[in-house]
Amino acid sequence: MRPEPSILHLDLDAFFAAVEQRDKPSLRGKPVVVGGISGRGVVSTASYEARKFGVHSAQPMHEARRLCPNAAFLSGRFGAYRVASRQVMAVLRDLSPLVEPMSLDEAFVDLAAGGRTDFSTETLTTMGNQLRERVSEVTGGLTASVGVGSSKFIAKLASEQAKPDGLVVVPVGTEAGRIAFLDVRAIPGVGPATAERLQRLGVRTVTDLRQATANELRRELGQSTAEWLTALAYARDDRGVSSSREAKSISMEDTFATDYTKLEDLAPITARDAVLVAGRLRKAGFFARTITVKLKLSDFAIHTRSRTLLGAVDSDETIASVAVLLLREQSHLLSQGIRLLGVGVSGFTTEAQEALFEIGAARADESRVDLPAATVRHGWTGYRPGDDVTHDDFGPGWVWGTGLDLVTVRFETATTSPGPIRTLSVDDPQLRPTLVQAPDEDSAGPGWLEE
DNA sequence: TCTGGGGTCCTAGGACCC
DNA sequence: TCTGGGGTCCTAGGACCC
């Protein structure tokens, strides 16, 4: 906790949905749901209009469709989200060089590191509102909620309370009183499991937490969780803002439309994912010592298996053959039905020691797989709802829906009024996807961040 | 048509070393 | 004869975040 409210937290409101409404005039003021649109997808972001129907993040998509059948269901355009995110982060860096992005739509700023000395509520309120205006200007109308306080914890709670499109500055000295009646679930880090354990102790609010004994908290939650929770209950939080955090792992996972049960089906998928992960690893300039394969069974039980090599590697062949080996080692699980398969790497170094790769020759041979000839990373998988397209005659627009070799497009852009809808053949030679990503973008992993 | 994807951090036990 | 402890690495699982 600092002597001044010098930490700021910014959160863009309903970020993905707001970008869609910005770029698709016909969706403004309407329910919009962004997320995995396939059968097993979940909601990533719902616009405030959709939230009124009970749609929310992490909800199964089929449930969102049931609750709000008239919403626009879009699969997400991460290139556009990244562009907007960079614009916002640049605005934050004008405030202070010390900015810690937490995700595309969220960041902490250390205002003291920016040379600021006046932390009066009036000055911070003016600054916060100017910041929100600036964010709206540079992004073409996105709104942000901003919280300012004496710690990350308080700043984050403040921006939460400011939502949507608001600002809350918490004066020093008022923190503990302000959080006293909050539900423990409002504390970042307290999820369903911890809340359940706390409830067994009769702890539901921050005040209850203060009254619990150190012994019972430690018994129920373990030493470290008990300690940080107790500290937060009194608004004690010394975590600093850090602008440079190195990646510790890279992974990729797929949930299948229907469960797989056969090694012959899963091995090529494992190899393909391993190749994609290896590509991202090389792009990041790292070598990895540990390779992990994760399986989620039809009953949602998760099993992981990992192998740490003597040396660090980054080649497609090595990572794929170890991954397939780890899959084979879990073959006994396959008959239960595999819902999800993931491949990850961790234990990064910046130097190769590929020579030390040493799984037994026989076993390596056994798990040797045919790698995908050309990487699938830039593979065209067809039009998805929400995608940007361009037609030679009708101009720019976006995909409303597809089916039966047809694609329905609404021709409009951020700067036009709501435009006309046309249904075209998927093979229409005049229609093509619009490339929105910058050349340096990694198109492999959209990353289903949720706000 | 039940419940995503990409991460981080923590715990706990066993191996191994000093 | 016995007993000991700390530290680190590895593995597997779990909780949580956006």
CSV table of C-alpha atoms in Angstrom, one decimal, chain A:
chain,number,residue,atom,x,y,z
A,1,MET,CA,0.0,0.0,0.0
A,2,ARG,CA,1.3,3.4,-0.9
A,3,PRO,CA,1.1,6.7,0.8
A,4,GLU,CA,-0.7,8.1,-2.3
A,5,PRO,CA,-3.3,6.8,-4.8
A,6,SER,CA,-0.6,6.3,-7.4
A,7,ILE,CA,-1.7,3.1,-9.1
A,8,LEU,CA,-4.3,3.2,-11.9
A,9,HIS,CA,-6.2,0.3,-13.4
A,10,LEU,CA,-7.9,0.6,-16.8
A,11,ASP,CA,-10.4,-1.9,-18.2
A,12,LEU,CA,-12.1,-1.5,-21.5
A,13,ASP,CA,-15.9,-2.1,-21.3
A,14,ALA,CA,-17.2,-5.3,-23.0
A,15,PHE,CA,-14.1,-4.9,-25.2
A,16,PHE,CA,-14.5,-7.5,-28.0
A,17,ALA,CA,-18.2,-6.8,-28.4
A,18,ALA,CA,-17.6,-3.0,-28.3
A,19,VAL,CA,-15.0,-3.3,-31.2
A,20,GLU,CA,-17.6,-5.3,-33.2
A,21,GLN,CA,-20.3,-2.6,-32.5
A,22,ARG,CA,-17.8,0.1,-33.5
A,23,ASP,CA,-17.0,-1.6,-36.8
A,24,LYS,CA,-20.6,-2.8,-37.6
A,25,PRO,CA,-23.0,0.1,-37.4
A,26,SER,CA,-26.0,-2.2,-37.7
A,27,LEU,CA,-25.0,-3.8,-34.3
A,28,ARG,CA,-24.8,-0.6,-32.3
A,29,GLY,CA,-27.3,-0.7,-29.4
A,30,LYS,CA,-28.0,-4.4,-30.1
A,31,PRO,CA,-27.1,-7.6,-28.3
A,32,VAL,CA,-23.7,-8.9,-29.5
A,33,VAL,CA,-22.0,-12.1,-28.3
A,34,VAL,CA,-18.4,-12.9,-29.2
A,35,GLY,CA,-17.0,-16.3,-28.6
A,36,GLY,CA,-16.6,-19.8,-29.8
A,37,ILE,CA,-19.5,-20.3,-32.1
A,38,SER,CA,-19.2,-24.0,-32.6
A,39,GLY,CA,-21.3,-26.4,-30.6
A,40,ARG,CA,-18.9,-26.6,-27.7
A,41,GLY,CA,-17.9,-22.9,-27.6
A,42,VAL,CA,-18.4,-20.5,-24.7
A,43,VAL,CA,-19.0,-16.8,-24.6
A,44,SER,CA,-15.9,-14.6,-24.5
A,45,THR,CA,-17.7,-11.2,-24.3
A,46,ALA,CA,-21.3,-10.1,-24.3
A,47,SER,CA,-22.3,-6.5,-25.1
A,48,TYR,CA,-24.3,-4.8,-22.3
A,49,GLU,CA,-27.4,-5.2,-24.4
A,50,ALA,CA,-26.9,-9.0,-24.4
A,51,ARG,CA,-26.1,-9.0,-20.7
A,52,LYS,CA,-29.6,-7.9,-19.9
A,53,PHE,CA,-30.8,-11.3,-21.1
A,54,GLY,CA,-28.4,-13.1,-18.7
A,55,VAL,CA,-25.6,-13.7,-21.2
A,56,HIS,CA,-22.2,-13.5,-19.7
A,57,SER,CA,-18.5,-14.5,-20.1
A,58,ALA,CA,-17.6,-18.2,-19.9
A,59,GLN,CA,-21.2,-19.3,-20.5
A,60,PRO,CA,-21.8,-22.1,-22.9
A,61,MET,CA,-22.7,-20.7,-26.3
A,62,HIS,CA,-25.8,-22.8,-26.6
A,63,GLU,CA,-27.1,-21.3,-23.4
A,64,ALA,CA,-26.4,-17.8,-24.7
A,65,ARG,CA,-28.4,-18.6,-27.8
A,66,ARG,CA,-31.3,-19.9,-25.8
A,67,LEU,CA,-31.3,-16.8,-23.6
A,68,CYS,CA,-30.9,-14.3,-26.4
A,69,PRO,CA,-31.7,-15.8,-29.8
A,70,ASN,CA,-31.7,-12.5,-31.5
A,71,ALA,CA,-28.2,-11.5,-30.6
A,72,ALA,CA,-25.5,-11.4,-33.3
A,73,PHE,CA,-23.1,-14.3,-32.6
A,74,LEU,CA,-19.6,-13.6,-33.8
A,75,SER,CA,-16.4,-15.6,-33.7
A,76,GLY,CA,-14.1,-12.7,-33.0
A,77,ARG,CA,-11.5,-10.7,-35.0
A,78,PHE,CA,-8.3,-10.7,-32.9
A,79,GLY,CA,-6.4,-8.6,-35.4
A,80,ALA,CA,-8.8,-5.8,-34.8
A,81,TYR,CA,-8.7,-6.3,-31.0
A,82,ARG,CA,-4.9,-6.2,-31.0
A,83,VAL,CA,-4.8,-3.0,-32.9
A,84,ALA,CA,-7.3,-1.3,-30.5
A,85,SER,CA,-5.3,-2.7,-27.6
A,86,ARG,CA,-2.1,-1.3,-28.8
A,87,GLN,CA,-3.7,2.1,-29.2
A,88,VAL,CA,-4.9,2.1,-25.7
A,89,MET,CA,-1.6,0.8,-24.2
A,90,ALA,CA,0.2,3.7,-26.1
A,91,VAL,CA,-2.1,6.2,-24.5
A,92,LEU,CA,-1.3,4.7,-21.1
A,93,ARG,CA,2.4,4.9,-21.7
A,94,ASP,CA,1.9,8.6,-22.3
A,95,LEU,CA,0.9,8.8,-18.6
A,96,SER,CA,3.8,6.8,-17.3
A,97,PRO,CA,6.5,4.5,-18.7
A,98,LEU,CA,5.5,1.9,-16.2
A,99,VAL,CA,2.5,0.1,-17.7
A,100,GLU,CA,1.7,-3.6,-17.0
A,101,PRO,CA,-0.8,-5.0,-19.5
A,102,MET,CA,-2.8,-7.9,-18.0
A,103,SER,CA,-4.5,-8.8,-21.2
A,104,LEU,CA,-5.7,-7.1,-24.4
A,105,ASP,CA,-8.2,-5.0,-22.5
A,106,GLU,CA,-6.7,-4.4,-19.1
A,107,ALA,CA,-3.6,-2.8,-17.6
A,108,PHE,CA,-2.1,-1.3,-14.5
A,109,VAL,CA,-0.2,2.0,-14.6
A,110,ASP,CA,2.3,3.2,-12.0
A,111,LEU,CA,1.5,7.0,-11.9
A,112,ALA,CA,4.4,7.8,-9.6
A,113,ALA,CA,6.9,6.4,-12.1
A,114,GLY,CA,5.6,8.9,-14.5
A,115,GLY,CA,6.9,11.8,-12.4
A,116,ARG,CA,3.5,12.8,-11.1
A,117,THR,CA,3.6,14.4,-7.7
A,118,ASP,CA,0.0,15.8,-7.2
A,119,PHE,CA,-2.3,12.9,-6.1
A,120,SER,CA,-5.2,14.9,-4.9
A,121,THR,CA,-8.6,13.4,-5.7
A,122,GLU,CA,-9.4,16.5,-7.8
A,123,THR,CA,-6.3,16.2,-10.0
A,124,LEU,CA,-6.6,12.4,-10.3
A,125,THR,CA,-10.3,12.8,-11.3
A,126,THR,CA,-9.4,15.3,-14.0
A,127,MET,CA,-6.6,13.1,-15.2
A,128,GLY,CA,-8.7,9.9,-15.2
A,129,ASN,CA,-11.5,11.5,-17.2
A,130,GLN,CA,-9.0,13.0,-19.7
A,131,LEU,CA,-7.6,9.5,-20.1
A,132,ARG,CA,-11.0,8.0,-20.8
A,133,GLU,CA,-11.7,10.6,-23.4
A,134,ARG,CA,-8.3,10.0,-25.0
A,135,VAL,CA,-8.9,6.3,-25.2
A,136,SER,CA,-12.2,6.9,-26.9
A,137,GLU,CA,-10.6,9.3,-29.4
A,138,VAL,CA,-7.8,7.0,-30.4
A,139,THR,CA,-9.9,3.9,-30.6
A,140,GLY,CA,-12.9,5.4,-32.4
A,141,GLY,CA,-15.3,5.4,-29.5
A,142,LEU,CA,-14.4,2.6,-27.2
A,143,THR,CA,-15.2,3.3,-23.5
A,144,ALA,CA,-13.0,2.4,-20.6
A,145,SER,CA,-13.5,2.2,-16.8
A,146,VAL,CA,-10.7,3.5,-14.7
A,147,GLY,CA,-9.9,3.0,-11.0
A,148,VAL,CA,-7.2,4.8,-9.1
A,149,GLY,CA,-5.9,3.7,-5.6
A,150,SER,CA,-3.0,3.1,-3.4
A,151,SER,CA,-2.5,-0.5,-4.5
A,152,LYS,CA,-3.2,-2.8,-7.4
A,153,PHE,CA,-5.9,-4.5,-5.4
A,154,ILE,CA,-7.7,-1.2,-4.7
A,155,ALA,CA,-7.2,0.2,-8.2
A,156,LYS,CA,-8.7,-3.0,-9.7
A,157,LEU,CA,-11.7,-3.0,-7.4
A,158,ALA,CA,-12.2,0.7,-8.1
A,159,SER,CA,-12.3,0.2,-11.9
A,160,GLU,CA,-14.7,-2.7,-11.3
A,161,GLN,CA,-17.0,-0.4,-9.4
A,162,ALA,CA,-16.6,2.3,-12.1
A,163,LYS,CA,-18.1,0.0,-14.8
A,164,PRO,CA,-19.3,0.8,-17.3
A,165,ASP,CA,-17.7,3.9,-18.7
A,166,GLY,CA,-16.8,5.4,-15.3
A,167,LEU,CA,-14.1,6.5,-13.0
A,168,VAL,CA,-13.5,5.9,-9.3
A,169,VAL,CA,-10.7,7.4,-7.3
A,170,VAL,CA,-10.2,5.9,-3.8
A,171,PRO,CA,-8.6,8.4,-1.3
A,172,VAL,CA,-5.9,7.0,0.9
A,173,GLY,CA,-7.2,6.0,4.3
A,174,THR,CA,-10.6,5.0,3.1
A,175,GLU,CA,-9.6,1.6,1.6
A,176,ALA,CA,-10.3,-0.7,4.5
A,177,GLY,CA,-13.7,0.7,5.2
A,178,ARG,CA,-14.6,0.7,1.5
A,179,ILE,CA,-14.0,-3.1,1.1
A,180,ALA,CA,-15.5,-4.2,4.5
A,181,PHE,CA,-18.8,-5.4,3.2
A,182,LEU,CA,-17.6,-6.9,-0.1
A,183,ASP,CA,-18.2,-10.5,-0.8
A,184,VAL,CA,-15.0,-12.5,-0.7
A,185,ARG,CA,-15.6,-13.5,-4.3
A,186,ALA,CA,-14.9,-9.9,-5.2
A,187,ILE,CA,-11.3,-10.4,-4.3
A,188,PRO,CA,-9.2,-11.3,-7.3
A,189,GLY,CA,-7.8,-14.7,-6.7
A,190,VAL,CA,-10.8,-16.0,-4.7
A,191,GLY,CA,-12.6,-18.4,-7.1
A,192,PRO,CA,-15.3,-20.9,-6.5
A,193,ALA,CA,-13.1,-23.4,-4.7
A,194,THR,CA,-11.6,-20.9,-2.2
A,195,ALA,CA,-15.0,-19.3,-1.7
A,196,GLU,CA,-16.5,-22.7,-0.8
A,197,ARG,CA,-13.7,-23.4,1.7
A,198,LEU,CA,-14.2,-20.0,3.3
A,199,GLN,CA,-17.9,-20.6,3.5
A,200,ARG,CA,-17.2,-23.7,5.6
A,201,LEU,CA,-15.6,-21.3,8.1
A,202,GLY,CA,-18.6,-19.1,7.9
A,203,VAL,CA,-16.6,-16.5,6.0
A,204,ARG,CA,-18.6,-14.7,3.3
A,205,THR,CA,-17.5,-11.1,3.4
A,206,VAL,CA,-14.3,-9.2,4.0
A,207,THR,CA,-15.4,-8.4,7.5
A,208,ASP,CA,-15.9,-12.1,8.2
A,209,LEU,CA,-12.4,-12.7,6.8
A,210,ARG,CA,-10.9,-10.3,9.3
A,211,GLN,CA,-12.7,-12.1,12.2
A,212,ALA,CA,-11.5,-15.6,11.2
A,213,THR,CA,-8.5,-16.9,13.1
A,214,ALA,CA,-5.2,-17.3,11.4
A,215,ASN,CA,-5.2,-21.0,12.4
A,216,GLU,CA,-8.5,-21.9,10.8
A,217,LEU,CA,-7.6,-20.0,7.6
A,218,ARG,CA,-4.3,-21.7,7.4
A,219,ARG,CA,-5.9,-25.1,8.0
A,220,GLU,CA,-8.5,-24.6,5.3
A,221,LEU,CA,-6.5,-22.7,2.7
A,222,GLY,CA,-2.8,-23.4,3.3
A,223,GLN,CA,-0.2,-21.0,4.5
A,224,SER,CA,0.3,-18.8,1.5
A,225,THR,CA,-3.3,-18.3,0.5
A,226,ALA,CA,-4.2,-17.6,4.2
A,227,GLU,CA,-1.5,-15.0,4.4
A,228,TRP,CA,-2.3,-13.0,1.3
A,229,LEU,CA,-6.0,-13.2,1.9
A,230,THR,CA,-5.6,-11.8,5.4
A,231,ALA,CA,-3.4,-9.0,4.0
A,232,LEU,CA,-6.0,-8.1,1.4
A,233,ALA,CA,-8.8,-8.1,4.0
A,234,TYR,CA,-7.1,-5.1,5.5
A,235,ALA,CA,-6.2,-3.7,2.0
A,236,ARG,CA,-2.6,-4.4,2.5
A,237,ASP,CA,-1.0,-5.0,-0.9
A,238,ASP,CA,2.6,-4.2,-1.9
A,239,ARG,CA,2.7,-5.7,-5.3
A,240,GLY,CA,4.5,-3.4,-7.7
A,241,VAL,CA,3.6,-2.6,-11.3
A,242,SER,CA,6.0,-4.4,-13.7
A,243,SER,CA,6.2,-3.7,-17.4
A,244,SER,CA,8.3,-6.6,-18.4
A,245,ARG,CA,7.1,-10.1,-17.8
A,246,GLU,CA,8.8,-12.9,-19.7
A,247,ALA,CA,6.7,-15.7,-21.1
A,248,LYS,CA,7.0,-19.0,-19.1
A,249,SER,CA,5.1,-21.3,-21.3
A,250,ILE,CA,3.6,-21.6,-24.8
A,251,SER,CA,0.7,-24.0,-25.4
A,252,MET,CA,-2.1,-24.8,-27.8
A,253,GLU,CA,-5.2,-26.8,-27.2
A,254,ASP,CA,-8.2,-28.0,-29.2
A,255,THR,CA,-11.6,-29.0,-28.0
A,256,PHE,CA,-13.1,-31.4,-30.6
A,257,ALA,CA,-16.6,-31.2,-31.9
A,258,THR,CA,-17.0,-34.8,-30.9
A,259,ASP,CA,-14.8,-36.9,-28.7
A,260,TYR,CA,-11.9,-39.0,-30.1
A,261,THR,CA,-11.0,-42.4,-28.8
A,262,LYS,CA,-8.3,-43.6,-31.2
A,263,LEU,CA,-4.6,-43.1,-31.1
A,264,GLU,CA,-4.6,-43.0,-34.9
A,265,ASP,CA,-6.8,-39.9,-34.8
A,266,LEU,CA,-5.1,-38.2,-31.9
A,267,ALA,CA,-1.4,-38.7,-32.9
A,268,PRO,CA,-1.6,-36.6,-36.0
A,269,ILE,CA,-3.4,-33.8,-34.1
A,270,THR,CA,-0.8,-34.0,-31.4
A,271,ALA,CA,2.0,-33.7,-34.0
A,272,ARG,CA,0.3,-30.8,-35.7
A,273,ASP,CA,-0.2,-28.9,-32.5
A,274,ALA,CA,3.4,-29.6,-31.5
A,275,VAL,CA,4.6,-28.1,-34.8
A,276,LEU,CA,2.5,-25.0,-34.2
A,277,VAL,CA,3.8,-24.6,-30.7
A,278,ALA,CA,7.4,-25.2,-31.9
A,279,GLY,CA,6.8,-22.4,-34.5
A,280,ARG,CA,5.6,-20.0,-31.8
A,281,LEU,CA,8.6,-21.0,-29.6
A,282,ARG,CA,11.1,-20.2,-32.3
A,283,LYS,CA,9.3,-17.0,-33.1
A,284,ALA,CA,9.7,-16.0,-29.5
A,285,GLY,CA,13.4,-16.8,-29.7
A,286,PHE,CA,13.3,-19.5,-27.0
A,287,PHE,CA,14.2,-23.1,-26.6
A,288,ALA,CA,12.2,-25.3,-24.2
A,289,ARG,CA,13.2,-28.1,-21.9
A,290,THR,CA,9.8,-29.4,-20.9
A,291,ILE,CA,7.0,-30.6,-23.1
A,292,THR,CA,3.5,-31.3,-21.8
A,293,VAL,CA,0.5,-33.1,-23.3
A,294,LYS,CA,-2.8,-32.5,-21.7
A,295,LEU,CA,-6.0,-34.6,-22.2
A,296,LYS,CA,-9.5,-33.7,-21.1
A,297,LEU,CA,-11.7,-36.7,-21.0
A,298,SER,CA,-15.4,-36.8,-21.8
A,299,ASP,CA,-16.1,-36.4,-18.1
A,300,PHE,CA,-13.9,-33.3,-17.9
A,301,ALA,CA,-11.2,-35.0,-15.9
A,302,ILE,CA,-7.9,-33.5,-16.9
A,303,HIS,CA,-4.7,-35.5,-17.2
A,304,THR,CA,-1.3,-34.1,-18.0
A,305,ARG,CA,2.0,-35.8,-18.7
A,306,SER,CA,5.2,-34.0,-19.1
A,307,ARG,CA,8.9,-34.7,-19.9
A,308,THR,CA,11.9,-32.6,-19.1
A,309,LEU,CA,14.8,-33.2,-21.5
A,310,LEU,CA,18.4,-32.8,-20.6
A,311,GLY,CA,18.7,-30.0,-23.1
A,312,ALA,CA,16.6,-27.3,-24.6
A,313,VAL,CA,15.0,-27.8,-28.0
A,314,ASP,CA,13.0,-25.9,-30.5
A,315,SER,CA,12.6,-28.2,-33.5
A,316,ASP,CA,9.3,-29.4,-34.9
A,317,GLU,CA,10.6,-33.0,-35.0
A,318,THR,CA,11.8,-33.2,-31.5
A,319,ILE,CA,8.8,-31.5,-29.9
A,320,ALA,CA,6.4,-33.5,-32.0
A,321,SER,CA,8.0,-36.8,-31.3
A,322,VAL,CA,8.1,-36.2,-27.5
A,323,ALA,CA,4.5,-35.0,-27.6
A,324,VAL,CA,3.4,-38.1,-29.4
A,325,LEU,CA,5.4,-40.2,-26.9
A,326,LEU,CA,3.6,-38.5,-24.0
A,327,LEU,CA,0.2,-39.1,-25.8
A,328,ARG,CA,1.1,-42.8,-26.1
A,329,GLU,CA,1.9,-43.0,-22.5
A,330,GLN,CA,-1.7,-42.1,-21.8
A,331,SER,CA,-3.2,-44.4,-24.3
A,332,HIS,CA,-5.1,-46.2,-21.5
A,333,LEU,CA,-7.3,-43.1,-21.2
A,334,LEU,CA,-8.3,-42.8,-24.8
A,335,SER,CA,-11.2,-45.2,-24.8
A,336,GLN,CA,-13.0,-43.0,-22.3
A,337,GLY,CA,-13.3,-40.3,-25.0
A,338,ILE,CA,-11.0,-37.4,-25.5
A,339,ARG,CA,-12.7,-34.1,-25.5
A,340,LEU,CA,-9.6,-31.8,-25.6
A,341,LEU,CA,-6.0,-32.3,-26.5
A,342,GLY,CA,-3.3,-29.8,-25.6
A,343,VAL,CA,0.5,-29.5,-26.3
A,344,GLY,CA,2.7,-27.1,-24.4
A,345,VAL,CA,6.3,-26.2,-23.8
A,346,SER,CA,8.0,-24.6,-20.8
A,347,GLY,CA,11.3,-24.3,-19.1
A,348,PHE,CA,12.7,-21.7,-21.5
A,349,THR,CA,16.3,-20.9,-22.3
A,350,THR,CA,17.8,-18.8,-25.0
A,351,GLU,CA,20.3,-21.4,-26.0
A,352,ALA,CA,19.9,-24.7,-27.8
A,353,GLN,CA,21.2,-27.9,-26.5
A,354,GLU,CA,19.4,-30.0,-29.0
A,355,ALA,CA,22.3,-32.5,-29.0
A,356,LEU,CA,21.3,-33.6,-25.5
A,357,PHE,CA,17.9,-34.7,-26.7
A,358,GLU,CA,17.8,-38.2,-25.5
A,359,ILE,CA,14.7,-40.3,-25.4
A,360,GLY,CA,15.7,-43.9,-26.2
A,361,ALA,CA,16.1,-44.4,-29.9
A,362,ALA,CA,13.6,-47.2,-30.0
A,363,ARG,CA,10.9,-45.2,-28.3
A,364,ALA,CA,11.6,-42.1,-30.4
A,365,ASP,CA,11.3,-44.3,-33.4
A,366,GLU,CA,8.0,-45.7,-32.2
A,367,SER,CA,6.6,-42.2,-31.8
A,368,ARG,CA,8.0,-40.8,-35.0
A,369,VAL,CA,5.2,-39.2,-36.9
A,370,ASP,CA,4.6,-37.7,-40.2
A,371,LEU,CA,4.7,-33.9,-39.7
A,372,PRO,CA,2.2,-31.9,-41.7
A,373,ALA,CA,3.9,-31.1,-45.0
A,374,ALA,CA,3.2,-27.4,-45.1
A,375,THR,CA,2.2,-25.9,-41.8
A,376,VAL,CA,-1.5,-25.4,-41.4
A,377,ARG,CA,-1.1,-22.1,-39.7
A,378,HIS,CA,-2.2,-19.9,-42.6
A,379,GLY,CA,-4.8,-22.4,-43.7
A,380,TRP,CA,-8.1,-20.9,-44.9
A,381,THR,CA,-10.8,-22.5,-42.9
A,382,GLY,CA,-13.8,-20.7,-44.5
A,383,TYR,CA,-15.9,-17.7,-43.6
A,384,ARG,CA,-16.8,-17.3,-40.0
A,385,PRO,CA,-19.5,-15.0,-38.6
A,386,GLY,CA,-18.1,-11.5,-38.0
A,387,ASP,CA,-15.2,-11.9,-40.4
A,388,ASP,CA,-14.2,-8.9,-42.6
A,389,VAL,CA,-14.7,-9.4,-46.3
A,390,THR,CA,-14.5,-7.4,-49.5
A,391,HIS,CA,-16.6,-7.7,-52.6
A,392,ASP,CA,-15.4,-6.1,-55.9
A,393,ASP,CA,-18.8,-4.6,-56.6
A,394,PHE,CA,-20.3,-4.1,-53.1
A,395,GLY,CA,-17.2,-3.1,-51.2
A,396,PRO,CA,-16.2,-3.9,-47.6
A,397,GLY,CA,-18.5,-5.8,-45.3
A,398,TRP,CA,-18.7,-8.6,-42.8
A,399,VAL,CA,-20.0,-12.1,-42.7
A,400,TRP,CA,-23.4,-12.5,-41.1
A,401,GLY,CA,-23.7,-16.2,-41.6
A,402,THR,CA,-22.9,-19.1,-43.8
A,403,GLY,CA,-24.4,-22.4,-44.9
A,404,LEU,CA,-25.3,-24.4,-47.9
A,405,ASP,CA,-22.3,-23.0,-49.8
A,406,LEU,CA,-23.7,-19.6,-49.3
A,407,VAL,CA,-22.4,-16.7,-47.4
A,408,THR,CA,-24.6,-13.8,-46.2
A,409,VAL,CA,-22.8,-10.5,-46.0
A,410,ARG,CA,-23.7,-7.1,-44.6
A,411,PHE,CA,-21.9,-4.4,-46.5
A,412,GLU,CA,-21.0,-1.6,-44.1
A,413,THR,CA,-18.0,-0.3,-42.2
A,414,ALA,CA,-17.3,1.7,-39.1
A,415,THR,CA,-17.8,5.0,-41.0
A,416,THR,CA,-20.9,4.1,-43.0
A,417,SER,CA,-24.6,3.9,-42.0
A,418,PRO,CA,-26.1,0.4,-41.6
A,419,GLY,CA,-25.7,-1.3,-44.9
A,420,PRO,CA,-27.5,-3.7,-47.1
A,421,ILE,CA,-27.4,-7.5,-46.8
A,422,ARG,CA,-26.5,-9.8,-49.7
A,423,THR,CA,-26.4,-13.5,-49.9
A,424,LEU,CA,-23.6,-14.8,-52.2
A,425,SER,CA,-22.0,-18.0,-53.2
A,426,VAL,CA,-19.1,-19.0,-51.0
A,427,ASP,CA,-17.1,-19.4,-54.3
A,428,ASP,CA,-18.0,-16.0,-55.6
A,429,PRO,CA,-14.8,-14.9,-57.2
A,430,GLN,CA,-15.5,-11.3,-56.4
A,431,LEU,CA,-15.7,-12.0,-52.7
A,432,ARG,CA,-12.6,-12.5,-50.5
A,433,PRO,CA,-11.6,-12.2,-46.8
A,434,THR,CA,-10.1,-8.8,-45.8
A,435,LEU,CA,-6.6,-9.0,-44.4
A,436,VAL,CA,-6.7,-6.9,-41.2
A,437,GLN,CA,-3.7,-8.2,-39.5
A,438,ALA,CA,-0.4,-6.4,-39.5
A,439,PRO,CA,2.3,-8.3,-41.3
A,440,ASP,CA,4.1,-9.1,-38.1
A,441,GLU,CA,1.0,-10.6,-36.5
A,442,ASP,CA,1.0,-14.2,-35.4
A,443,SER,CA,-2.2,-15.5,-37.0
A,444,ALA,CA,-1.9,-18.9,-35.3
A,445,GLY,CA,-3.2,-18.3,-31.9
A,446,PRO,CA,-6.1,-15.9,-31.4
A,447,GLY,CA,-6.2,-16.7,-27.8
A,448,TRP,CA,-9.7,-16.7,-26.3
A,449,LEU,CA,-9.2,-14.1,-23.8
A,450,GLU,CA,-12.3,-13.2,-22.0
A,451,GLU,CA,-12.9,-9.9,-20.3
